[in-house]
Amino acid sequence: MYRYDEFDHAFVSARVDQFKDQVERRLAGELTEDQFRPLRLMNGVYLQLHAYMLRVAIPYGTLSSRQMRKLAHIARHYDRGYGHFTTRQNLQYNWPALKDMPKVLDELASVEMHALQTSGNCIRNVTADHFAGAAADEVADPRPYAEILRQWSSMHPEFSYLPRKFKIAVTGAERDRAAIQVHDIGLHLKKNATGEIGFAVYVGGGQGRTPMVAKKIRDFLPVEDLLSYTTAIMRVYNLNGRRDNKYKARIKILVHETGTEELTRQVEAEFRVLKETDLKLPQKDVDAIDSYFAPPSLPVRPEGWSELAAARKADHAFSAWVDQNVTPHKNPDYGVVTISLKPIGGIPGDATDAQMDLVADIAEKFSQDEIRVSHEQNLVLPHVAIADLRIVYDLLLTDGLATANAGLITDIIACPGLDYCALANARSIPVAQRISERFGKPERQSDIGELKIKISGCINACGHHHVGHIGILGVEKKGEELYQISLGGSGDEICTIGDITGRGFSSEEIVDAVETIVDRYLEIRTDKEETFLTTYRRVGAAPFKDALYSEAANAA
Amino acid sequence: MSDISEKPHGELWSREGFREDPYITAETLEEAGDAPAIILPLAVWLGLDEEVRNATNRKIGVSVAPGESIDPLLTLLDTIPVIALHFPAFNDGRSYSKAEMLKNQHQFKGELRAVGDVLIDQVAYMLRTGFDTLKVTHAVTLTRLADHNLHDTPVYYQPGRGSHTAPGTYSWRRVPAV
Ligand code: HEM
Ligand code: SF4
């Protein structure tokens, strides 16, 4: 894992001091809320419906046990005993007091954490595949590059007042678990024909009110050009991105309005100028950072497989959890464990202080002291010996963390919605909870198979509804909360934006509507192997619209 | 912008502190009268005869709005005494890129100046992208700068040219491999 050197320490503590000063100036009235706003946003402090909120950066979603314990401690002492893991691989505290913020930031700094650049119109926390460095299908670990990008973008003098926020995601496998094509810049680490490592570069993806799939502007960018090319993109965007309308200010709009070809030409022209500057990354630089991410030396544990077979036979629930929540590791004696933060009927992404402490303890003993946060609002133990799966499961079970639903219909992403968010049209969390309860039976979920439901409380799409296999969007019509459904979205390597089915459904109707869709899918799939998304891609929207609207019409 | 008599004293800040601004800002050359140092809008400046622009008896600088391109200036940089880049609002960051391009890419040797919504929290960024001088009107910013409280970090992740000149390049190059 990356460890701060004295440089990072000096930087973060100076920023905490600065922010202390800014908070004091705000509390003293020296700064107006308007002037304070961009400053607090750069430090991750939001003003929401009920209170200020704090977003803590978890660079590329990687945490140590010590850091997780600190997050638990903060939840206990400065919040109401829980935190919310977000789709940005970050943690959000919903209730800290403004006057406590500097103290909280001090606490975070003591474990090499901060809340910098988790909001504001700057380059945000860089995200990466949550299985990085562990997954069997990985070509190269994306985290060293995400870390280099983090350092390069931290308080970047040229790019801290962009037209709008800017999000970069990196993945190191063909299977895209970081949703790179709905990011401002998506980087896909891959090998070329001669075995060298480089990036496919995607630009201009995003969600929000104008969802767009990113355009590939480079098929293979050598590693040494990573920063010069990224700088070229940022500069073209900073100079030309729209600033007249904040809804048109993201780079996706610039790409769309300029045209991919012309934008690529501009980027390449700027890149030629920057290529031979000190932005160039020689292998030596990459190696220096790489060494922080050296794979842990994992003891040989071949006994796990026979133990596992026996344990599975003896306990059906455990077996289902292994099927659903354990992913193949590079090392055959190990597995990657997904800890679901989606208990049936619970709040997606919430974890209590006790749960965080428990996960920290388990990670320390059984996962090389490492934890990941996934953009699907779950936690991950990246390096668990197959031989330890049973004991890890039993420990998770003690505090409701062993739900066997990763990737299933109840593994729902939901934004904070009207329960917390000032921009919301509708509630998201209670809808997620009701859907989860409706489909909560293990047999039913497992029969339905892989199905991603994503819910946003308004068009800003924090809940990723555009890329949900079933997306649900809260809209407001004549004072009523309505939910619009979209189908067939996907945030992985075959990235698509979902199609809206038609008129929205009331809060009472929405869960039935989802069930109608699921039932229709079960009727028309060729067999159990054909997932919802594959079926949708084969048959299109018509059968589902029929089911939704003719039934409704019949009932009316 | 065209009111040439409204300036308070000593509002031009550089690393050395405050001083009087020798330049006046005018919309046209006529409006500037016989002032010895003038800053004109880009379009007007580009429209001047070359002899007038390069006249040795006075200095004529150019101001550039965020939406205007610096491209037409690039071949003339040797002849420009001052370029004033505008920040009509503190969150309009286009002039940072132009500063970086002028100072780093094109080695502009003249004075690079920030004008407009210059707040204390932006000063460090401005210095780091290459601004030499800041024209400051915001009261709190004036006080802070007078106290030399620049609100800067002691180190930068990027090569620095900020309020301090800590030697160095990109952060990861300073990190000994472990
Ligand atoms: C409750 C406070 C929140 C507010 C006020 C808020 C506000 C916004 C706004 C205004 C946008 C649209 C930006 C744009 O299109 O330019 C947005 C997008 C987004 N937010 Fe939030 N958000 C909040 C919480 C969250 C949380 C908790 C998460 C993670 C679960 C999140 C993740 C995202 C994501 C992934 C996007 C889409 C980015 C894109 O368009 O590419 N937000 N948010
Ligand atoms: S999608 Fe809308 S309602 Fe949900 S958190 Fe984002 S801004 Fe708030």
Tab-separated table of C-alpha atoms in Angstrom, chain A residues 5 7-8 10-11 14-15 18 21-22 25 30 35 38-39 148 150-152 154-161 227 235 238-239 243 270 273-274 278-282 285 288-289 291-292, chain B residues 66 90-98 100-101 105 119-122 124-126 128-129 138 140 144 149 151-159 169-178:
chain	number	residue	atom	x	y	z
A	5	ASP	CA	6.502	10.145	3.068
A	7	PHE	CA	6.402	15.211	1.838
A	8	ASP	CA	2.762	14.038	1.894
A	10	ALA	CA	3.883	18.159	5.371
A	11	PHE	CA	1.417	18.826	2.616
A	14	ALA	CA	-0.457	22.387	5.980
A	15	ARG	CA	-3.780	21.950	4.238
A	18	GLN	CA	-5.231	26.310	6.070
A	21	ASP	CA	-7.984	29.162	9.320
A	22	GLN	CA	-10.724	29.238	6.701
A	25	ARG	CA	-12.689	33.091	9.201
A	30	GLU	CA	-14.794	37.323	7.669
A	35	GLN	CA	-16.621	32.900	-0.522
A	38	PRO	CA	-15.313	26.815	-2.944
A	39	LEU	CA	-12.810	26.558	-0.088
A	148	ILE	CA	0.877	8.987	-9.669
A	150	ARG	CA	-3.197	11.578	-7.371
A	151	GLN	CA	0.131	13.224	-6.710
A	152	TRP	CA	0.243	14.984	-10.045
A	154	SER	CA	-3.036	17.372	-5.897
A	155	MET	CA	-3.558	21.111	-5.699
A	156	HIS	CA	-2.611	21.345	-9.316
A	157	PRO	CA	-1.809	24.993	-9.970
A	158	GLU	CA	-3.305	25.027	-13.447
A	159	PHE	CA	-6.279	22.732	-12.921
A	160	SER	CA	-7.883	23.683	-9.622
A	161	TYR	CA	-10.523	25.996	-11.121
A	227	LEU	CA	0.895	12.657	-17.506
A	235	ARG	CA	-5.584	22.023	-20.787
A	238	ASN	CA	-9.743	24.112	-19.041
A	239	LEU	CA	-9.431	26.586	-21.898
A	243	ARG	CA	-18.390	28.135	-18.293
A	270	GLU	CA	-1.014	20.038	-27.139
A	273	VAL	CA	4.309	20.245	-27.101
A	274	LEU	CA	4.251	18.562	-23.687
A	278	ASP	CA	9.421	16.770	-17.243
A	279	LEU	CA	5.916	15.344	-17.293
A	280	LYS	CA	7.462	12.337	-18.967
A	281	LEU	CA	7.418	9.298	-16.696
A	282	PRO	CA	10.540	7.205	-17.062
A	285	ASP	CA	9.539	6.851	-11.652
A	288	ALA	CA	9.499	3.941	-7.361
A	289	ILE	CA	5.737	4.101	-6.917
A	291	SER	CA	7.284	-0.703	-5.060
A	292	TYR	CA	4.619	0.560	-2.661
B	66	PRO	CA	-10.452	34.540	-20.439
B	90	PHE	CA	-12.222	33.749	-8.972
B	91	ASN	CA	-13.560	30.427	-10.258
B	92	ASP	CA	-12.848	31.155	-13.911
B	93	GLY	CA	-9.579	29.269	-14.231
B	94	ARG	CA	-8.757	29.774	-17.896
B	95	SER	CA	-6.054	32.328	-17.248
B	96	TYR	CA	-4.030	29.782	-15.256
B	97	SER	CA	-3.555	27.713	-18.391
B	98	LYS	CA	-2.572	30.772	-20.379
B	100	GLU	CA	1.456	28.327	-17.790
B	101	MET	CA	1.685	28.402	-21.577
B	105	GLN	CA	5.979	26.885	-23.010
B	119	LEU	CA	-8.480	36.411	-3.701
B	120	ILE	CA	-5.930	35.270	-1.157
B	121	ASP	CA	-6.810	31.636	-1.700
B	122	GLN	CA	-5.847	31.866	-5.354
B	124	ALA	CA	-0.443	30.599	-4.505
B	125	TYR	CA	-1.862	29.087	-7.688
B	126	MET	CA	-1.228	32.314	-9.552
B	128	ARG	CA	2.887	28.861	-9.321
B	129	THR	CA	1.550	29.173	-12.857
B	138	HIS	CA	-10.223	42.729	-2.344
B	140	VAL	CA	-9.053	40.911	3.076
B	144	ARG	CA	-3.231	39.212	4.135
B	149	ASN	CA	0.389	35.528	4.801
B	151	HIS	CA	-1.844	30.804	2.446
B	152	ASP	CA	0.497	28.483	0.711
B	153	THR	CA	1.588	24.930	1.433
B	154	PRO	CA	5.225	24.343	2.386
B	155	VAL	CA	5.681	21.855	-0.447
B	156	TYR	CA	4.161	21.300	-3.853
B	157	TYR	CA	3.461	18.076	-5.675
B	158	GLN	CA	4.360	19.801	-8.921
B	159	PRO	CA	7.557	21.649	-9.777
B	169	THR	CA	10.336	18.536	-9.455
B	170	TYR	CA	7.313	16.245	-9.313
B	171	SER	CA	6.737	14.804	-5.856
B	172	TRP	CA	7.340	11.153	-6.710
B	173	ARG	CA	10.827	11.982	-7.929
B	174	ARG	CA	11.730	13.320	-4.508
B	175	VAL	CA	10.546	10.126	-2.869
B	176	PRO	CA	13.303	7.622	-2.344
B	177	ALA	CA	12.127	4.235	-3.488
B	178	VAL	CA	11.476	1.973	-0.511
